[in-house]
XYZ file of C-alpha atoms in Angstrom:
612
model
C 65.103 105.153 138.043
C 67.573 107.769 139.086
C 67.602 111.183 137.129
C 70.013 111.508 134.347
C 73.249 113.353 135.347
C 74.964 116.384 133.614
C 77.266 113.267 132.429
C 74.665 111.611 130.945
C 73.287 114.689 129.117
C 76.802 115.346 127.614
C 76.743 111.776 126.224
C 73.460 111.768 125.056
C 73.620 115.099 123.485
C 76.876 114.519 121.352
C 75.087 111.474 120.333
C 72.652 113.654 118.500
C 75.490 115.415 116.621
C 76.483 111.886 115.221
C 79.363 111.302 118.089
C 78.898 108.089 119.647
C 82.585 106.627 119.797
C 84.824 108.260 122.659
C 88.471 107.899 123.148
C 89.850 108.188 126.241
C 91.011 106.991 129.664
C 89.439 107.120 132.671
C 90.620 109.306 135.929
C 88.593 110.939 139.091
C 88.382 114.102 137.166
C 86.099 112.749 134.440
C 84.596 109.983 136.214
C 81.112 111.504 136.076
C 81.190 111.452 131.979
C 83.097 107.938 132.006
C 80.326 106.406 133.819
C 77.339 108.258 131.634
C 79.363 106.667 128.874
C 79.315 103.105 130.466
C 75.680 103.524 130.685
C 75.432 104.479 127.228
C 77.583 101.753 126.298
C 75.032 99.147 127.922
C 72.089 100.551 126.452
C 73.620 100.178 122.881
C 74.071 103.723 122.148
C 78.008 104.483 122.638
C 81.348 102.905 122.248
C 84.108 103.647 124.746
C 87.460 102.912 123.405
C 90.052 102.947 126.414
C 93.385 103.668 125.134
C 96.872 103.681 126.847
C 97.888 107.374 127.009
C 95.767 110.350 126.346
C 97.790 111.583 123.638
C 96.116 108.550 121.695
C 92.908 109.573 122.723
C 93.353 112.705 120.559
C 95.060 111.042 117.687
C 92.546 108.296 117.648
C 89.546 111.186 117.774
C 91.070 112.920 114.844
C 91.528 109.794 112.710
C 88.274 108.425 113.390
C 86.911 111.507 111.401
C 89.551 111.311 108.871
C 88.547 107.566 108.162
C 84.977 108.111 107.790
C 83.879 106.533 111.084
C 82.153 109.642 112.663
C 81.275 113.111 111.565
C 82.768 114.578 114.993
C 85.473 112.833 117.101
C 85.344 112.902 120.833
C 88.262 112.785 123.318
C 87.749 112.107 126.884
C 90.629 112.977 129.400
C 90.847 113.543 133.144
C 91.814 116.780 134.721
C 95.454 118.110 135.002
C 98.110 115.762 133.447
C 95.195 113.912 131.521
C 94.256 117.320 130.238
C 98.247 118.343 129.173
C 98.660 114.760 127.600
C 96.133 115.168 125.106
C 96.915 118.434 123.885
C 99.506 116.697 120.899
C 96.493 114.873 119.599
C 94.268 117.861 119.545
C 96.579 119.868 117.691
C 96.934 117.342 114.906
C 93.168 117.822 114.562
C 93.470 121.740 114.635
C 96.224 121.737 112.023
C 94.492 119.191 109.841
C 91.094 120.947 110.026
C 89.085 118.056 111.427
C 85.965 118.411 113.998
C 87.007 117.373 117.703
C 85.573 117.955 120.690
C 87.654 117.419 123.883
C 85.638 116.446 127.074
C 88.101 117.554 129.761
C 87.775 116.945 133.460
C 88.252 119.490 136.167
C 88.841 120.092 140.031
C 85.615 120.254 141.870
C 84.016 123.461 141.670
C 84.433 123.969 145.637
C 88.130 123.533 145.214
C 88.825 125.851 142.252
C 91.248 128.560 142.951
C 93.007 126.782 146.158
C 95.813 125.272 144.397
C 94.187 121.686 144.593
C 95.753 118.623 143.115
C 95.701 118.751 139.616
C 94.087 122.134 139.547
C 95.228 123.956 136.135
C 93.604 126.645 134.341
C 92.271 124.743 131.665
C 90.466 127.450 129.905
C 93.342 129.381 129.507
C 95.516 126.126 128.767
C 93.118 125.251 125.718
C 92.708 128.957 124.428
C 94.953 128.283 121.487
C 94.049 124.380 120.812
C 90.233 125.037 121.227
C 90.246 128.652 120.275
C 87.041 128.889 118.650
C 85.357 127.760 121.476
C 86.582 126.249 125.244
C 84.077 126.846 127.814
C 84.674 125.763 131.696
C 80.771 124.592 132.822
C 79.916 125.878 136.209
C 76.254 125.176 136.262
C 74.099 121.951 135.201
C 71.581 124.428 133.436
C 74.649 125.554 130.990
C 75.295 122.289 129.773
C 73.044 121.795 126.571
C 73.727 124.993 125.246
C 77.374 124.581 126.117
C 77.613 120.866 124.127
C 75.599 122.442 121.191
C 77.901 125.149 120.856
C 81.049 123.118 121.106
C 79.578 120.410 118.397
C 78.361 123.043 116.088
C 81.488 125.039 116.380
C 83.894 122.209 115.598
C 81.863 120.935 112.520
C 81.297 124.362 111.041
C 84.853 125.458 111.266
C 86.290 122.224 111.203
C 88.607 122.446 114.531
C 88.857 121.637 117.920
C 86.549 122.841 120.863
C 86.661 122.102 124.201
C 83.984 121.587 127.357
C 85.976 121.551 130.702
C 83.533 119.656 133.291
C 84.570 119.735 137.099
C 84.132 116.860 138.460
C 80.843 117.873 140.945
C 78.947 119.265 137.962
C 79.454 116.085 135.973
C 77.471 114.133 138.482
C 74.462 116.704 139.280
C 71.291 116.211 137.897
C 70.789 117.452 134.585
C 68.576 120.585 133.597
C 67.118 119.894 130.461
C 64.211 122.584 130.645
C 65.350 126.099 130.254
C 62.697 128.941 131.230
C 61.739 131.102 128.442
C 62.342 134.516 129.749
C 64.686 137.103 129.854
C 68.517 136.012 130.507
C 67.710 132.513 129.327
C 68.665 130.923 125.802
C 67.570 128.000 123.777
C 69.533 125.872 121.597
C 69.300 123.296 119.002
C 71.134 119.772 118.131
C 70.412 120.202 114.324
C 73.910 120.502 112.286
C 73.974 123.431 109.352
C 73.522 122.694 106.000
C 76.377 121.429 104.005
C 78.594 123.651 102.074
C 77.591 124.198 98.297
C 78.615 125.474 95.268
C 80.091 129.084 94.535
C 77.935 131.796 92.815
C 77.607 131.379 88.972
C 79.738 134.652 88.202
C 82.770 132.935 89.996
C 82.311 130.008 88.408
C 82.141 131.325 84.985
C 85.277 133.178 85.992
C 87.203 130.208 87.187
C 86.076 128.251 83.886
C 87.395 131.182 81.788
C 90.865 130.695 83.342
C 90.579 126.686 83.287
C 89.561 126.662 79.370
C 92.753 128.842 78.755
C 95.136 126.332 79.435
C 96.771 124.315 77.354
C 98.768 122.527 80.131
C 96.818 122.483 83.094
C 97.857 120.907 86.478
C 95.892 120.107 89.270
C 96.946 119.889 92.689
C 94.371 117.970 94.856
C 94.424 117.505 98.953
C 92.329 116.302 101.763
C 89.546 118.544 100.787
C 89.128 116.547 97.297
C 88.326 113.389 99.279
C 84.813 112.083 98.334
C 84.987 113.988 94.924
C 87.023 111.406 93.143
C 84.614 111.198 89.937
C 83.891 114.717 89.719
C 87.904 115.488 90.100
C 88.345 112.743 87.539
C 85.963 114.173 85.045
C 87.433 117.805 85.240
C 90.993 116.523 84.896
C 89.836 114.504 81.449
C 87.893 117.905 80.399
C 90.771 119.709 80.806
C 93.763 117.090 79.775
C 95.024 117.789 83.087
C 97.733 116.080 85.253
C 97.219 115.628 88.726
C 99.804 115.805 91.623
C 98.418 115.082 95.230
C 99.407 116.334 98.722
C 100.221 114.018 101.083
C 96.675 113.885 102.882
C 94.992 113.780 99.445
C 97.061 110.507 98.407
C 93.619 108.371 98.516
C 91.546 110.890 96.190
C 92.994 109.091 92.664
C 94.247 105.735 92.052
C 98.212 106.179 91.720
C 98.279 103.925 88.710
C 96.754 106.343 86.416
C 99.086 107.684 83.774
C 98.177 111.343 84.319
C 98.367 111.184 88.152
C 101.743 111.970 89.204
C 101.558 110.877 92.719
C 102.791 113.003 96.128
C 104.207 116.554 95.736
C 106.777 118.360 97.964
C 110.270 116.980 99.628
C 108.528 113.293 99.865
C 107.213 113.431 96.201
C 107.826 112.482 92.875
C 109.821 113.988 89.966
C 106.650 113.912 87.819
C 105.018 116.006 90.118
C 107.758 118.511 90.417
C 107.892 118.457 86.420
C 104.240 118.989 86.045
C 104.192 122.047 88.238
C 107.232 123.333 86.640
C 105.643 123.337 83.018
C 101.904 123.935 83.348
C 100.422 127.135 82.432
C 97.127 126.895 84.355
C 96.950 125.499 87.957
C 93.710 124.251 89.813
C 94.180 123.610 93.595
C 91.512 121.582 95.170
C 91.041 121.072 98.900
C 94.810 121.833 99.584
C 97.271 124.156 101.256
C 100.357 122.320 100.870
C 102.855 124.703 102.237
C 105.919 124.054 100.237
C 105.947 126.890 97.854
C 109.052 125.741 96.117
C 106.909 123.057 94.666
C 104.229 125.478 93.085
C 104.891 126.962 89.699
C 107.082 129.871 89.784
C 104.839 133.128 90.253
C 103.597 134.812 87.013
C 104.024 131.203 85.300
C 100.510 129.990 85.533
C 97.212 131.405 85.939
C 95.537 129.753 89.107
C 92.123 128.838 90.390
C 91.325 127.378 93.834
C 88.499 125.723 95.360
C 88.235 125.057 99.289
C 85.517 125.161 101.731
C 87.160 127.879 103.613
C 87.923 131.013 101.882
C 90.462 132.337 104.455
C 92.739 129.432 102.939
C 92.239 130.602 99.597
C 95.346 132.285 97.735
C 97.531 131.458 100.594
C 100.569 129.545 98.771
C 100.184 131.099 95.297
C 98.756 133.837 93.512
C 95.392 132.824 92.467
C 93.053 134.892 89.984
C 89.718 132.915 91.068
C 88.786 131.598 94.441
C 85.942 129.192 94.467
C 84.451 128.875 98.100
C 82.391 125.665 98.602
C 82.443 121.923 98.888
C 84.930 120.636 96.187
C 82.487 117.763 95.141
C 79.362 120.201 94.144
C 82.206 122.821 93.023
C 83.820 120.656 90.299
C 80.426 119.397 89.645
C 79.379 122.811 88.579
C 82.153 123.538 86.758
C 82.336 120.483 84.319
C 79.772 121.832 81.903
C 81.484 125.338 81.795
C 84.414 123.585 80.748
C 83.203 122.909 77.145
C 85.609 124.302 74.818
C 88.665 123.701 76.528
C 91.657 122.760 74.001
C 94.436 121.184 75.912
C 97.952 120.294 74.354
C 97.520 116.407 73.164
C 101.252 116.105 74.024
C 100.731 117.310 77.534
C 99.307 113.887 79.043
C 101.974 111.966 76.752
C 104.592 113.799 78.407
C 103.056 113.172 82.004
C 102.743 109.379 81.296
C 106.557 109.315 79.937
C 107.553 110.993 83.220
C 105.619 108.743 85.157
C 106.858 105.477 83.454
C 110.575 106.957 83.779
C 109.933 107.275 87.734
C 108.334 104.078 88.066
C 111.046 102.208 86.557
C 113.662 104.363 88.573
C 111.612 103.411 91.671
C 111.672 99.561 91.075
C 115.707 100.147 90.309
C 115.840 101.818 93.898
C 113.942 99.063 95.429
C 116.291 96.356 94.055
C 119.521 98.389 95.082
C 121.600 96.254 97.714
C 121.152 97.592 101.084
C 122.333 96.395 104.512
C 120.496 94.294 105.503
C 117.137 95.062 103.835
C 115.896 97.750 101.474
C 112.965 99.784 102.881
C 111.819 100.656 99.374
C 111.531 96.719 98.742
C 109.260 96.203 101.579
C 106.803 98.803 101.007
C 106.696 98.069 97.274
C 105.812 94.443 98.395
C 103.223 95.528 100.778
C 101.789 97.791 97.976
C 101.195 94.622 95.879
C 99.252 92.816 98.444
C 96.797 95.475 99.742
C 92.940 94.650 99.499
C 90.769 97.148 97.720
C 89.119 98.286 100.974
C 92.229 98.471 102.616
C 92.836 101.510 105.282
C 96.387 102.701 105.647
C 97.695 104.483 108.718
C 101.192 106.140 108.361
C 103.687 107.481 111.049
C 106.122 110.267 110.488
C 109.526 109.678 109.285
C 111.571 108.053 106.429
C 108.670 105.706 106.383
C 106.392 108.766 105.284
C 108.736 108.943 102.288
C 108.333 105.341 101.214
C 104.591 105.395 101.691
C 104.222 108.442 99.470
C 106.498 107.134 96.811
C 106.082 103.509 97.038
C 102.636 102.676 98.037
C 100.065 102.306 95.314
C 96.615 103.301 96.495
C 93.712 102.437 94.313
C 90.020 103.153 94.531
C 87.992 102.163 97.648
C 91.140 102.140 99.859
C 91.753 105.264 102.600
C 95.104 106.464 104.031
C 96.059 108.993 106.587
C 98.518 110.277 109.246
C 99.460 113.533 110.969
C 99.582 115.688 108.039
C 100.277 119.123 109.227
C 101.679 118.766 112.645
C 103.587 115.955 111.375
C 103.755 114.413 114.819
C 105.421 110.961 115.706
C 103.467 108.568 117.614
C 100.446 108.899 115.736
C 100.419 105.817 113.168
C 99.298 102.824 115.478
C 96.614 105.375 117.044
C 95.572 105.997 113.724
C 95.252 102.518 112.626
C 93.223 101.628 115.953
C 90.669 104.226 115.067
C 90.642 103.187 111.360
C 89.702 99.451 112.742
C 87.210 100.949 115.222
C 85.582 102.968 112.781
C 85.276 100.100 110.239
C 85.961 96.550 111.816
C 85.147 94.845 108.676
C 88.089 96.368 106.853
C 91.864 95.546 106.858
C 94.458 97.839 108.005
C 97.952 98.509 107.447
C 100.000 100.702 109.845
C 103.683 101.943 108.649
C 105.887 102.711 111.573
C 109.296 103.820 111.975
C 110.933 102.094 114.993
C 111.334 105.651 116.644
C 107.470 106.035 116.398
C 107.074 102.460 117.590
C 108.589 103.159 120.783
C 106.992 106.555 121.489
C 103.338 105.183 121.342
C 103.254 101.870 119.193
C 104.580 99.608 122.063
C 101.956 100.729 124.401
C 99.135 100.902 121.952
C 99.938 97.298 120.853
C 98.320 96.672 123.868
C 95.320 98.234 122.873
C 95.253 96.066 119.756
C 95.494 92.843 121.950
C 92.723 93.991 124.037
C 90.296 94.472 121.042
C 90.983 92.660 118.107
C 88.671 89.955 119.037
C 85.565 92.207 118.671
C 86.535 93.028 114.894
C 84.761 91.329 112.166
C 87.710 91.295 110.553
C 91.138 90.417 112.130
C 93.753 91.641 109.521
C 95.794 94.356 111.156
C 99.244 94.505 109.900
C 101.805 96.703 111.690
C 104.936 97.115 109.552
C 108.077 98.409 111.906
C 110.858 99.928 109.533
C 113.412 98.875 112.096
C 116.783 100.622 111.289
C 117.747 101.339 114.899
C 118.115 105.111 114.162
C 115.934 108.318 113.948
C 116.875 108.179 110.481
C 115.005 111.350 109.017
C 116.485 113.600 111.598
C 119.988 112.243 110.989
C 119.334 112.709 107.017
C 118.512 116.358 108.170
C 121.706 116.704 110.323
C 123.867 115.669 107.372
C 122.035 117.111 104.596
C 121.214 120.686 106.373
C 124.004 121.263 108.706
C 126.659 119.256 107.337
C 127.273 117.513 110.741
C 127.836 113.970 111.898
C 124.619 112.453 113.768
C 125.044 112.269 117.293
C 124.693 108.861 118.050
C 123.449 109.291 121.834
C 120.358 111.431 120.334
C 120.311 109.477 116.910
C 120.586 105.744 117.861
C 117.190 103.857 118.898
C 117.438 100.479 120.837
C 117.070 97.707 118.875
C 113.502 95.982 120.436
C 111.936 92.641 119.472
C 109.031 93.916 118.122
C 107.578 90.679 116.726
C 108.278 89.270 120.033
C 106.269 91.601 121.828
C 103.402 90.962 119.518
C 103.751 87.262 120.342
C 103.958 87.664 124.365
C 100.789 89.829 123.759
C 99.056 86.687 121.828
C 99.336 88.380 118.491
C 101.394 87.212 115.606
C 104.708 88.462 114.520
C 107.860 87.698 112.421
C 111.427 89.251 112.104
C 112.850 89.863 108.731
C 116.758 90.635 108.373
C 117.080 90.607 104.591
C 115.353 90.049 101.176
C 115.393 86.247 101.544
C 112.020 84.932 102.164
C 110.443 88.366 102.358
C 107.522 87.761 99.870
C 106.345 84.852 101.965
C 106.349 86.682 105.238
C 104.748 89.488 103.704
C 101.899 86.934 102.389
C 101.608 85.736 105.894
C 101.255 89.037 107.534
C 98.690 90.228 105.063
C 96.297 86.973 105.235
C 96.791 86.189 109.340
C 93.910 85.290 111.399
C 95.043 87.940 113.913
C 97.031 91.453 114.346
C 100.371 90.790 112.720
C 103.657 92.641 113.700
C 106.365 92.490 110.801
C 109.862 93.603 112.415
C 111.749 94.778 108.864
C 115.352 95.320 109.829
C 116.036 97.830 107.262
C 119.258 100.002 106.007
C 119.159 103.483 107.584
C 121.331 104.614 104.626
C 119.294 104.236 101.842
C 118.979 107.979 100.681
C 115.598 110.034 100.402
C 116.182 111.468 97.106
C 114.610 115.012 96.555
C 111.924 114.764 93.613
C 114.383 117.577 91.996
C 118.223 117.668 92.282
C 120.375 120.753 91.306
C 123.982 120.563 90.610
C 124.785 122.717 93.419
C 122.565 120.179 95.711
C 124.962 117.753 94.454
C 128.019 119.307 95.230
C 126.350 120.427 99.035
C 125.517 116.720 99.547
C 128.962 115.626 98.414
C 130.705 118.485 100.719
C 128.601 117.416 103.331
C 129.027 113.909 103.283
C 132.944 114.046 102.852
C 133.101 116.361 105.980
C 130.863 114.206 108.049
C 133.487 111.374 107.013
C 136.331 113.329 108.309
C 134.554 113.603 111.324
C 134.256 110.017 111.788
C 130.346 109.222 110.663
C 130.559 105.559 110.340
C 127.726 105.711 107.800
C 129.454 108.221 105.637
C 131.218 105.546 103.034
C 127.831 103.625 102.622
C 126.179 107.024 101.772
C 128.634 107.856 99.199
C 128.540 104.720 97.674
C 124.433 104.858 97.559
C 123.582 108.236 98.441
C 125.782 110.325 96.317
C 125.651 107.523 93.359
C 121.807 107.984 92.999
C 121.737 111.818 93.558
C 124.257 112.315 90.787
C 122.339 110.129 88.617
C 119.091 111.971 89.568
C 121.164 115.304 88.586
C 122.360 113.994 85.226
C 118.686 112.969 84.428
C 117.545 116.324 85.232
C 120.374 118.205 83.188
C 119.499 115.453 80.133
C 115.700 116.418 80.203
C 116.458 120.044 80.541
C 118.905 119.719 77.128
C 116.092 117.807 75.446
C 113.595 120.465 76.397
C 115.772 123.463 75.159
C 116.202 121.232 71.566
């Protein structure tokens, strides 16, 4: 039996840190590591998921952790162009605080510095995305320490690290035993203890602030995932309403009367009102960046819980910052909240707001559209989700429909590129969710722009792998509006410009037909007639299913709050665009302005009622 190589040692050592699933694409610059993964796969100790593009490897490694598949994501890419391609997916991990290690191939050591093929200064290139730890190995006896440092740093700092491996070093014999002596260091592959709860004094201070509130609002983000029971108990004790940042959508059941749903530009009116009327704010595992959707400064006393103290007080002036695990911290807080005296009408108000918003949502979904209303599609999917569904979402107008129209229940998971907001991540996320939990159904929501960016090629990965899944249910819904509609809306609303057709238009592609060519299932829907039957067939199909939903690009994304100034600005922009020849202007005036003015009227009416 031959001696283990450096590549073998890298793979086995990462396994000790819990990383046994590798996403990547082979190349000669990373060949030694890929061969080692192959040997580990044969031994049943690893899994390699070959994707169609290195960017997907970064997205999928990130999503694997987000969906609870692995504690540590790993992307494996070759030198030069492979190392460049993966960066976008790695930045997704960095910005969403997900632990990922990048194994990056490099030109052979003897050729470094000679302007050889595919030679890049990878340490310099990765110094931002993997700024906490990036190292280029030059000797086999460095590898054990470097892998441990990369894994430990990624996990402890919840960030991206990178190990750069010249091709000749990967194939060298591993050096595991390190001498005991001056100049040599030793290492451990044992993770640190999990974060606990804050000190008693800080908990008492936080409890005093929270008990003082009569109208408490909670904003929960991704850091609250896994703390559903504890968050519910604290919310009930305080009589609080809870809004959710986009990455925290799966924290609580969307159907609860006191849960107002998403917050921010794509959020709900009840979440906006919750923040505008609360007197105490508790933030749990979130740094949602849109400051205009928080209470006004000085309006509310505030407490923040986060595992990373550097993120506390970043978005709103807080009185107490609790650094610790959300679940343990909330559990420690709960007994200290005895004596809270919430206003009994607060949750009644929240329930009333929610019911009015839900009624308006149902009305929006049934509104006439040409040819199909996207909200009608998403609401139809919501009714058909299984209790253990995993949902992957891309970025664009589809994100708005997901945030507002898809109800998540306990047991479901959902994620997307939350802070980077990158298009092209939806299908890589869905693939990673399925690889992490092959016995659970998956729903992927994509716009047609995102489907053409990465989805069409990664559907080949789905076709390659689906027969290995215990549950074949994997539904890809493409919102086909033949336009980069989110960008087009931004052009109209923010610049008051006619969208530039050559830049905004997206070719109409037979997505369902492409799926069928790959041996998958698919249907195209061009109107509300028969939609229910197609949705039912898609969600129960015996193989992955692509639903090509031809939807109206001019269904407006109404902000959760609408002022009269915004109504005037929208009308001016629309009229100016119409005068400049925007072919969609008439439909936008008929549909968008009608809804915008209606929303403004409701806002004014509510304001008058509150003043009486």
